[in-house]
């Protein structure tokens, strides 16, 4: 390999490594985003359940809950 071919080969290697690292970082970012979304959905569900529970308590205390 002459010097020009060697430099071209090394540039190709560096490009490939950079793309591989970028792909890995994107995968990590996607995983983090998915985890955050799951966490927010769980928090939202918990808040909804607590709000419903509080509303049921108010209905029970005021006699508005006809299920009991």
Short mmCIF file of C-alpha atoms in Angstrom, two decimals:
data_model
loop_
_atom_site.label_atom_id
_atom_site.label_comp_id
_atom_site.label_asym_id
_atom_site.label_seq_id
_atom_site.Cartn_x
_atom_site.Cartn_y
_atom_site.Cartn_z
CA UNK A 1 0.00 0.00 0.00
CA UNK A 2 1.40 3.40 -0.84
CA UNK A 3 1.07 6.36 1.50
CA UNK A 4 -2.02 7.77 -0.26
CA UNK A 5 -3.86 4.45 -0.07
CA UNK A 6 -2.86 4.04 3.57
CA UNK A 7 -4.20 7.48 4.47
CA UNK A 8 -7.44 6.72 2.63
CA UNK A 9 -7.77 3.41 4.45
CA UNK A 10 -7.19 5.08 7.83
CA UNK A 11 -9.74 7.78 7.02
CA UNK A 12 -12.26 5.07 6.16
CA UNK A 13 -11.52 3.25 9.39
CA UNK A 14 -11.98 6.46 11.41
CA UNK A 15 -15.27 7.18 9.63
CA UNK A 16 -16.54 3.68 10.35
CA UNK A 17 -15.58 3.92 14.02
CA UNK A 18 -17.26 7.32 14.34
CA UNK A 19 -20.47 5.99 12.78
CA UNK A 20 -20.40 2.98 15.10
CA UNK A 21 -19.95 5.19 18.18
CA UNK A 22 -22.70 7.55 17.01
CA UNK A 23 -25.03 4.59 16.49
CA UNK A 24 -24.29 3.34 19.99
CA UNK A 25 -24.95 6.77 21.46
CA UNK A 26 -28.25 7.00 19.55
CA UNK A 27 -29.30 3.61 20.92
CA UNK A 28 -28.52 4.79 24.45
CA UNK A 29 -30.47 8.01 23.88
CA UNK A 30 -33.45 6.04 22.56
CA UNK A 31 -33.33 3.73 25.58
CA UNK A 32 -33.18 6.71 27.95
CA UNK A 33 -36.11 8.38 26.19
CA UNK A 34 -38.18 5.19 26.33
CA UNK A 35 -37.38 4.79 30.02
CA UNK A 36 -38.37 8.39 30.73
CA UNK A 37 -41.62 7.93 28.81
CA UNK A 38 -42.43 4.77 30.77
CA UNK A 39 -41.72 6.59 34.02
CA UNK A 40 -43.97 9.50 33.05
CA UNK A 41 -46.77 7.14 32.05
CA UNK A 42 -46.52 5.33 35.39
CA UNK A 43 -46.54 8.63 37.27
CA UNK A 44 -49.55 9.81 35.29
CA UNK A 45 -51.39 6.57 36.01
CA UNK A 46 -50.61 6.86 39.73
CA UNK A 47 -51.82 10.47 39.80
CA UNK A 48 -55.03 9.47 38.02
CA UNK A 49 -55.64 6.68 40.51
CA UNK A 50 -54.99 9.00 43.47
CA UNK A 51 -57.30 11.66 42.04
CA UNK A 52 -60.03 9.05 41.51
CA UNK A 53 -59.53 7.80 45.05
CA UNK A 54 -59.78 11.34 46.42
CA UNK A 55 -62.93 11.96 44.41
CA UNK A 56 -64.45 8.74 45.77
CA UNK A 57 -63.66 9.83 49.33
CA UNK A 58 -65.37 13.17 48.74
CA UNK A 59 -68.39 11.43 47.23
CA UNK A 60 -68.55 9.05 50.21
CA UNK A 61 -68.30 11.90 52.71
CA UNK A 62 -70.95 13.98 50.96
CA UNK A 63 -73.28 11.07 50.25
CA UNK A 64 -72.93 11.53 46.50
CA UNK A 65 -71.52 8.05 45.93
CA UNK A 66 -74.57 5.95 45.13
CA UNK A 67 -72.59 2.71 44.95
CA UNK A 68 -72.55 2.36 48.73
#
